[in-house]
Amino acid sequence: MIDDDAKADYARDGVCVLRGAFAPAWIETVAEGVRQALDAPGPHGERYGPAGAERFFGDLDMWTRLDPFRDFVMNSPAAEIAGRTMGSSTATFLYDQMLVKEPGSQQRTPWHQDQPYWAVSGFQVCSIWMPLDPVPREVSLEFVRGSHRWDQAFNPTHFADGTPYAGTGLPSLPDIEADRSAYDIVSWDLEPGDCVVFQAMLVHGAPANPSAGRRRVLSTRWLGDDARFWRRPGEIAVPTTLPDLEDGAPFSGPLHPTVWRREAG
């Protein structure tokens, strides 16, 4: 499932695509969870974009209240995929996030890095982006290849209204969309069961969804051996409940279980 080419892509580019990584039963499990979450959004559920726009909906930490997501986090191949792709001996769970773009949505996912949103330091930090529907390349997640090696973190913005996070002291991300040809941008056609694994400092974003199909996605976020809690300056989005940890401590506890460990030998 995770061959040497995929590991090399991840190390060099910050992203790799894995075909058929999740069996249909896992796609069905997560689809049921998404249905439940849309019917009864949690405290972090949020519609992105202006009032009256076609729906682009997100929610966080569904695994803490909905069994299908918890089953996926604890029992699917996701943790092992994350750990082996990162080259880590462990995979500790950070949080889950669902993103649903209904047909006709004109709302982009803005270009951003993930890790500046989080109270996390370290390089072995990744996301697994897993679609539940066929995703044509023109509406798929896009990545600036190699940007995980840029020597700069950029200020996050709120997806809902585009306002910058307060008090971080970080510069704004360059306007990538205005000068796309200046960057090495890559994306893929994806089918249910495929996933994209990417490093948390990689710059990425996604187009609107003007096509006829839904785009339901589950992102799970994973921490490897070198990841640590760090209460960075300014506004922080994740963890939604800050753990009782000192800066520099590894994540632990019921909200951040170590789900996978490489077997000795």
mmCIF file of N, CA and C in Angstrom, residues 54-148:
data_model
loop_
_atom_site.group_PDB
_atom_site.id
_atom_site.type_symbol
_atom_site.label_atom_id
_atom_site.label_comp_id
_atom_site.label_asym_id
_atom_site.label_seq_id
_atom_site.Cartn_x
_atom_site.Cartn_y
_atom_site.Cartn_z
ATOM 1 N N GLU A 54 -24.099 28.590 -1.781
ATOM 2 C CA GLU A 54 -24.267 27.148 -1.763
ATOM 3 C C GLU A 54 -23.415 26.557 -0.648
ATOM 4 N N ARG A 55 -23.847 25.459 -0.089
ATOM 5 C CA ARG A 55 -23.255 24.974 1.150
ATOM 6 C C ARG A 55 -21.837 24.433 0.987
ATOM 7 N N PHE A 56 -20.940 24.959 1.815
ATOM 8 C CA PHE A 56 -19.615 24.412 2.062
ATOM 9 C C PHE A 56 -19.530 24.307 3.569
ATOM 10 N N PHE A 57 -19.615 23.086 4.071
ATOM 11 C CA PHE A 57 -19.795 22.865 5.505
ATOM 12 C C PHE A 57 -18.628 22.078 6.063
ATOM 13 N N GLY A 58 -18.177 22.466 7.249
ATOM 14 C CA GLY A 58 -17.118 21.734 7.922
ATOM 15 C C GLY A 58 -17.460 21.472 9.369
ATOM 16 N N ASP A 59 -16.865 20.436 9.920
ATOM 17 C CA ASP A 59 -17.033 20.114 11.337
ATOM 18 C C ASP A 59 -15.757 19.445 11.823
ATOM 19 N N LEU A 60 -15.508 19.530 13.138
ATOM 20 C CA LEU A 60 -14.305 18.992 13.760
ATOM 21 C C LEU A 60 -14.662 18.055 14.907
ATOM 22 N N ASP A 61 -13.710 17.201 15.231
ATOM 23 C CA ASP A 61 -13.808 16.344 16.428
ATOM 24 C C ASP A 61 -15.077 15.510 16.433
ATOM 25 N N MET A 62 -15.502 15.057 15.272
ATOM 26 C CA MET A 62 -16.708 14.225 15.224
ATOM 27 C C MET A 62 -16.504 12.894 15.940
ATOM 28 N N TRP A 63 -15.260 12.402 15.972
ATOM 29 C CA TRP A 63 -14.976 11.103 16.573
ATOM 30 C C TRP A 63 -15.292 11.066 18.059
ATOM 31 N N THR A 64 -15.360 12.240 18.705
ATOM 32 C CA THR A 64 -15.648 12.272 20.133
ATOM 33 C C THR A 64 -17.128 12.053 20.441
ATOM 34 N N ARG A 65 -17.999 12.108 19.394
ATOM 35 C CA ARG A 65 -19.436 11.990 19.660
ATOM 36 C C ARG A 65 -20.168 11.050 18.708
ATOM 37 N N LEU A 66 -19.529 10.627 17.600
ATOM 38 C CA LEU A 66 -20.210 9.802 16.613
ATOM 39 C C LEU A 66 -19.400 8.526 16.369
ATOM 40 N N ASP A 67 -20.044 7.392 16.579
ATOM 41 C CA ASP A 67 -19.357 6.098 16.522
ATOM 42 C C ASP A 67 -18.686 5.797 15.178
ATOM 43 N N PRO A 68 -19.292 6.127 14.017
ATOM 44 C CA PRO A 68 -18.599 5.791 12.762
ATOM 45 C C PRO A 68 -17.221 6.426 12.651
ATOM 46 N N PHE A 69 -17.080 7.659 13.091
ATOM 47 C CA PHE A 69 -15.784 8.320 13.024
ATOM 48 C C PHE A 69 -14.800 7.708 14.019
ATOM 49 N N ARG A 70 -15.287 7.386 15.208
ATOM 50 C CA ARG A 70 -14.401 6.756 16.191
ATOM 51 C C ARG A 70 -13.909 5.397 15.678
ATOM 52 N N ASP A 71 -14.804 4.632 15.072
ATOM 53 C CA ASP A 71 -14.424 3.342 14.504
ATOM 54 C C ASP A 71 -13.325 3.537 13.460
ATOM 55 N N PHE A 72 -13.496 4.524 12.594
ATOM 56 C CA PHE A 72 -12.496 4.779 11.552
ATOM 57 C C PHE A 72 -11.148 5.149 12.165
ATOM 58 N N VAL A 73 -11.146 6.061 13.124
ATOM 59 C CA VAL A 73 -9.892 6.517 13.726
ATOM 60 C C VAL A 73 -9.145 5.365 14.385
ATOM 61 N N MET A 74 -9.870 4.546 15.144
ATOM 62 C CA MET A 74 -9.221 3.530 15.960
ATOM 63 C C MET A 74 -8.933 2.225 15.216
ATOM 64 N N ASN A 75 -9.680 1.928 14.148
ATOM 65 C CA ASN A 75 -9.610 0.593 13.557
ATOM 66 C C ASN A 75 -9.284 0.549 12.068
ATOM 67 N N SER A 76 -9.352 1.669 11.362
ATOM 68 C CA SER A 76 -9.038 1.662 9.933
ATOM 69 C C SER A 76 -7.519 1.655 9.731
ATOM 70 N N PRO A 77 -7.045 1.519 8.489
ATOM 71 C CA PRO A 77 -5.596 1.589 8.221
ATOM 72 C C PRO A 77 -4.997 2.987 8.355
ATOM 73 N N ALA A 78 -5.791 4.005 8.692
ATOM 74 C CA ALA A 78 -5.305 5.384 8.625
ATOM 75 C C ALA A 78 -4.068 5.618 9.488
ATOM 76 N N ALA A 79 -4.082 5.142 10.724
ATOM 77 C CA ALA A 79 -2.953 5.406 11.616
ATOM 78 C C ALA A 79 -1.671 4.789 11.077
ATOM 79 N N GLU A 80 -1.746 3.551 10.587
ATOM 80 C CA GLU A 80 -0.554 2.918 10.043
ATOM 81 C C GLU A 80 -0.079 3.627 8.782
ATOM 82 N N ILE A 81 -1.016 4.018 7.929
ATOM 83 C CA ILE A 81 -0.654 4.776 6.727
ATOM 84 C C ILE A 81 0.115 6.031 7.121
ATOM 85 N N ALA A 82 -0.405 6.771 8.108
ATOM 86 C CA ALA A 82 0.248 8.008 8.528
ATOM 87 C C ALA A 82 1.633 7.728 9.091
ATOM 88 N N GLY A 83 1.723 6.773 10.001
ATOM 89 C CA GLY A 83 3.007 6.497 10.627
ATOM 90 C C GLY A 83 4.063 6.053 9.642
ATOM 91 N N ARG A 84 3.713 5.134 8.752
ATOM 92 C CA ARG A 84 4.697 4.625 7.806
ATOM 93 C C ARG A 84 5.074 5.674 6.764
ATOM 94 N N THR A 85 4.128 6.485 6.333
ATOM 95 C CA THR A 85 4.437 7.526 5.355
ATOM 96 C C THR A 85 5.368 8.578 5.952
ATOM 97 N N MET A 86 5.135 8.941 7.217
ATOM 98 C CA MET A 86 5.988 9.927 7.891
ATOM 99 C C MET A 86 7.351 9.369 8.270
ATOM 100 N N GLY A 87 7.516 8.042 8.226
ATOM 101 C CA GLY A 87 8.745 7.435 8.711
ATOM 102 C C GLY A 87 8.842 7.450 10.214
ATOM 103 N N SER A 88 7.697 7.366 10.868
ATOM 104 C CA SER A 88 7.611 7.404 12.323
ATOM 105 C C SER A 88 7.365 5.995 12.859
ATOM 106 N N SER A 89 7.767 5.763 14.113
ATOM 107 C CA SER A 89 7.484 4.474 14.747
ATOM 108 C C SER A 89 6.129 4.461 15.435
ATOM 109 N N THR A 90 5.473 5.618 15.494
ATOM 110 C CA THR A 90 4.151 5.722 16.105
ATOM 111 C C THR A 90 3.276 6.667 15.291
ATOM 112 N N ALA A 91 1.968 6.563 15.498
ATOM 113 C CA ALA A 91 1.010 7.530 14.949
ATOM 114 C C ALA A 91 0.002 7.854 16.044
ATOM 115 N N THR A 92 0.019 9.093 16.484
ATOM 116 C CA THR A 92 -0.878 9.588 17.531
ATOM 117 C C THR A 92 -1.924 10.483 16.878
ATOM 118 N N PHE A 93 -3.162 10.321 17.288
ATOM 119 C CA PHE A 93 -4.256 11.045 16.647
ATOM 120 C C PHE A 93 -4.349 12.466 17.178
ATOM 121 N N LEU A 94 -4.537 13.425 16.269
ATOM 122 C CA LEU A 94 -4.736 14.824 16.664
ATOM 123 C C LEU A 94 -6.209 15.196 16.613
ATOM 124 N N TYR A 95 -6.839 15.108 15.420
ATOM 125 C CA TYR A 95 -8.276 15.392 15.313
ATOM 126 C C TYR A 95 -8.767 14.999 13.930
ATOM 127 N N ASP A 96 -10.089 14.971 13.793
ATOM 128 C CA ASP A 96 -10.697 14.710 12.493
ATOM 129 C C ASP A 96 -11.493 15.934 12.045
ATOM 130 N N GLN A 97 -11.652 16.047 10.731
ATOM 131 C CA GLN A 97 -12.367 17.177 10.142
ATOM 132 C C GLN A 97 -13.068 16.700 8.886
ATOM 133 N N MET A 98 -14.338 17.037 8.766
ATOM 134 C CA MET A 98 -15.044 16.733 7.525
ATOM 135 C C MET A 98 -15.318 18.028 6.780
ATOM 136 N N LEU A 99 -15.277 17.943 5.453
ATOM 137 C CA LEU A 99 -15.502 19.079 4.574
ATOM 138 C C LEU A 99 -16.439 18.621 3.466
ATOM 139 N N VAL A 100 -17.587 19.278 3.365
ATOM 140 C CA VAL A 100 -18.592 18.911 2.371
ATOM 141 C C VAL A 100 -18.861 20.117 1.483
ATOM 142 N N LYS A 101 -18.549 19.964 0.197
ATOM 143 C CA LYS A 101 -18.893 20.986 -0.793
ATOM 144 C C LYS A 101 -20.023 20.441 -1.643
ATOM 145 N N GLU A 102 -21.177 21.074 -1.509
ATOM 146 C CA GLU A 102 -22.335 20.646 -2.290
ATOM 147 C C GLU A 102 -22.177 21.088 -3.747
ATOM 148 N N PRO A 103 -22.880 20.431 -4.673
ATOM 149 C CA PRO A 103 -22.819 20.853 -6.086
ATOM 150 C C PRO A 103 -23.193 22.318 -6.234
ATOM 151 N N GLY A 104 -22.420 23.017 -7.024
ATOM 152 C CA GLY A 104 -22.682 24.433 -7.259
ATOM 153 C C GLY A 104 -22.006 25.360 -6.279
ATOM 154 N N SER A 105 -21.297 24.824 -5.289
ATOM 155 C CA SER A 105 -20.601 25.685 -4.332
ATOM 156 C C SER A 105 -19.552 26.522 -5.049
ATOM 157 N N GLN A 106 -19.552 27.806 -4.800
ATOM 158 C CA GLN A 106 -18.583 28.714 -5.404
ATOM 159 C C GLN A 106 -17.479 29.101 -4.427
ATOM 160 N N GLN A 107 -17.462 28.472 -3.253
ATOM 161 C CA GLN A 107 -16.523 28.847 -2.205
ATOM 162 C C GLN A 107 -15.231 28.040 -2.321
ATOM 163 N N ARG A 108 -14.111 28.717 -2.492
ATOM 164 C CA ARG A 108 -12.807 28.074 -2.491
ATOM 165 C C ARG A 108 -12.401 27.695 -1.069
ATOM 166 N N THR A 109 -11.570 26.672 -0.971
ATOM 167 C CA THR A 109 -10.784 26.465 0.235
ATOM 168 C C THR A 109 -9.519 27.282 0.055
ATOM 169 N N PRO A 110 -9.278 28.276 0.898
ATOM 170 C CA PRO A 110 -8.152 29.187 0.647
ATOM 171 C C PRO A 110 -6.809 28.469 0.759
ATOM 172 N N TRP A 111 -5.811 28.992 0.058
ATOM 173 C CA TRP A 111 -4.448 28.482 0.199
ATOM 174 C C TRP A 111 -3.971 28.700 1.637
ATOM 175 N N HIS A 112 -3.335 27.683 2.202
ATOM 176 C CA HIS A 112 -2.899 27.772 3.595
ATOM 177 C C HIS A 112 -1.951 26.636 3.919
ATOM 178 N N GLN A 113 -1.279 26.748 5.038
ATOM 179 C CA GLN A 113 -0.581 25.650 5.699
ATOM 180 C C GLN A 113 -1.446 25.215 6.887
ATOM 181 N N ASP A 114 -1.426 23.947 7.229
ATOM 182 C CA ASP A 114 -2.230 23.483 8.354
ATOM 183 C C ASP A 114 -1.606 23.784 9.707
ATOM 184 N N GLN A 115 -0.316 23.541 9.844
ATOM 185 C CA GLN A 115 0.275 23.524 11.180
ATOM 186 C C GLN A 115 0.201 24.854 11.925
ATOM 187 N N PRO A 116 0.264 26.018 11.245
ATOM 188 C CA PRO A 116 0.106 27.262 11.995
ATOM 189 C C PRO A 116 -1.255 27.423 12.669
ATOM 190 N N TYR A 117 -2.255 26.625 12.285
ATOM 191 C CA TYR A 117 -3.548 26.644 12.978
ATOM 192 C C TYR A 117 -3.503 25.871 14.300
ATOM 193 N N TRP A 118 -2.455 25.082 14.503
ATOM 194 C CA TRP A 118 -2.441 24.089 15.572
ATOM 195 C C TRP A 118 -1.371 24.382 16.615
ATOM 196 N N ALA A 119 -1.595 23.913 17.834
ATOM 197 C CA ALA A 119 -0.615 24.008 18.915
ATOM 198 C C ALA A 119 0.313 22.803 18.845
ATOM 199 N N VAL A 120 1.039 22.704 17.738
ATOM 200 C CA VAL A 120 1.880 21.539 17.452
ATOM 201 C C VAL A 120 3.198 22.013 16.865
ATOM 202 N N SER A 121 4.298 21.454 17.374
ATOM 203 C CA SER A 121 5.609 21.618 16.745
ATOM 204 C C SER A 121 6.094 20.253 16.282
ATOM 205 N N GLY A 122 7.087 20.250 15.383
ATOM 206 C CA GLY A 122 7.637 19.005 14.878
ATOM 207 C C GLY A 122 7.432 18.885 13.384
ATOM 208 N N PHE A 123 8.164 17.955 12.771
ATOM 209 C CA PHE A 123 8.076 17.743 11.330
ATOM 210 C C PHE A 123 7.240 16.521 10.977
ATOM 211 N N GLN A 124 7.167 15.538 11.864
ATOM 212 C CA GLN A 124 6.379 14.331 11.597
ATOM 213 C C GLN A 124 4.919 14.601 11.980
ATOM 214 N N VAL A 125 4.282 15.379 11.135
ATOM 215 C CA VAL A 125 2.894 15.802 11.327
ATOM 216 C C VAL A 125 2.242 15.748 9.947
ATOM 217 N N CYS A 126 1.118 15.051 9.821
ATOM 218 C CA CYS A 126 0.534 14.911 8.488
ATOM 219 C C CYS A 126 -0.983 14.826 8.556
ATOM 220 N N SER A 127 -1.582 14.971 7.378
ATOM 221 C CA SER A 127 -3.014 14.789 7.179
ATOM 222 C C SER A 127 -3.248 13.700 6.147
ATOM 223 N N ILE A 128 -4.338 12.950 6.339
ATOM 224 C CA ILE A 128 -4.835 12.023 5.322
ATOM 225 C C ILE A 128 -6.168 12.572 4.838
ATOM 226 N N TRP A 129 -6.206 12.940 3.556
ATOM 227 C CA TRP A 129 -7.390 13.550 2.932
ATOM 228 C C TRP A 129 -8.074 12.465 2.112
ATOM 229 N N MET A 130 -9.243 12.031 2.553
ATOM 230 C CA MET A 130 -9.901 10.858 1.971
ATOM 231 C C MET A 130 -11.287 11.231 1.456
ATOM 232 N N PRO A 131 -11.489 11.227 0.129
ATOM 233 C CA PRO A 131 -12.802 11.559 -0.421
ATOM 234 C C PRO A 131 -13.757 10.369 -0.358
ATOM 235 N N LEU A 132 -15.029 10.675 -0.191
ATOM 236 C CA LEU A 132 -16.090 9.662 -0.208
ATOM 237 C C LEU A 132 -16.794 9.612 -1.559
ATOM 238 N N ASP A 133 -16.493 10.566 -2.414
ATOM 239 C CA ASP A 133 -17.093 10.673 -3.746
ATOM 240 C C ASP A 133 -15.972 10.791 -4.776
ATOM 241 N N PRO A 134 -16.238 10.431 -6.042
ATOM 242 C CA PRO A 134 -15.251 10.715 -7.077
ATOM 243 C C PRO A 134 -14.944 12.209 -7.130
ATOM 244 N N VAL A 135 -13.665 12.547 -7.183
ATOM 245 C CA VAL A 135 -13.249 13.946 -7.188
ATOM 246 C C VAL A 135 -12.413 14.201 -8.443
ATOM 247 N N PRO A 136 -12.998 14.838 -9.462
ATOM 248 C CA PRO A 136 -12.200 15.201 -10.640
ATOM 249 C C PRO A 136 -11.084 16.169 -10.261
ATOM 250 N N ARG A 137 -10.027 16.113 -11.022
ATOM 251 C CA ARG A 137 -8.867 16.939 -10.699
ATOM 252 C C ARG A 137 -9.218 18.418 -10.609
ATOM 253 N N GLU A 138 -10.150 18.868 -11.415
ATOM 254 C CA GLU A 138 -10.456 20.308 -11.431
ATOM 255 C C GLU A 138 -11.120 20.803 -10.151
ATOM 256 N N VAL A 139 -11.625 19.905 -9.293
ATOM 257 C CA VAL A 139 -12.181 20.331 -8.003
ATOM 258 C C VAL A 139 -11.454 19.669 -6.844
ATOM 259 N N SER A 140 -10.316 19.034 -7.121
ATOM 260 C CA SER A 140 -9.567 18.310 -6.100
ATOM 261 C C SER A 140 -8.630 19.246 -5.337
ATOM 262 N N LEU A 141 -8.168 18.763 -4.193
ATOM 263 C CA LEU A 141 -7.210 19.519 -3.396
ATOM 264 C C LEU A 141 -5.927 19.721 -4.192
ATOM 265 N N GLU A 142 -5.379 20.937 -4.117
ATOM 266 C CA GLU A 142 -4.162 21.297 -4.842
ATOM 267 C C GLU A 142 -3.044 21.602 -3.842
ATOM 268 N N PHE A 143 -1.816 21.299 -4.255
ATOM 269 C CA PHE A 143 -0.663 21.459 -3.382
ATOM 270 C C PHE A 143 0.449 22.200 -4.121
ATOM 271 N N VAL A 144 1.154 23.061 -3.397
ATOM 272 C CA VAL A 144 2.379 23.660 -3.921
ATOM 273 C C VAL A 144 3.509 22.699 -3.567
ATOM 274 N N ARG A 145 3.924 21.956 -4.559
ATOM 275 C CA ARG A 145 4.875 20.869 -4.330
ATOM 276 C C ARG A 145 6.182 21.414 -3.745
ATOM 277 N N GLY A 146 6.654 20.761 -2.673
ATOM 278 C CA GLY A 146 7.906 21.147 -2.038
ATOM 279 C C GLY A 146 7.810 22.284 -1.045
ATOM 280 N N SER A 147 6.632 22.890 -0.896
ATOM 281 C CA SER A 147 6.508 24.058 -0.007
ATOM 282 C C SER A 147 6.621 23.692 1.470
ATOM 283 N N HIS A 148 6.576 22.402 1.815
ATOM 284 C CA HIS A 148 6.791 22.011 3.210
ATOM 285 C C HIS A 148 8.225 22.275 3.639
#
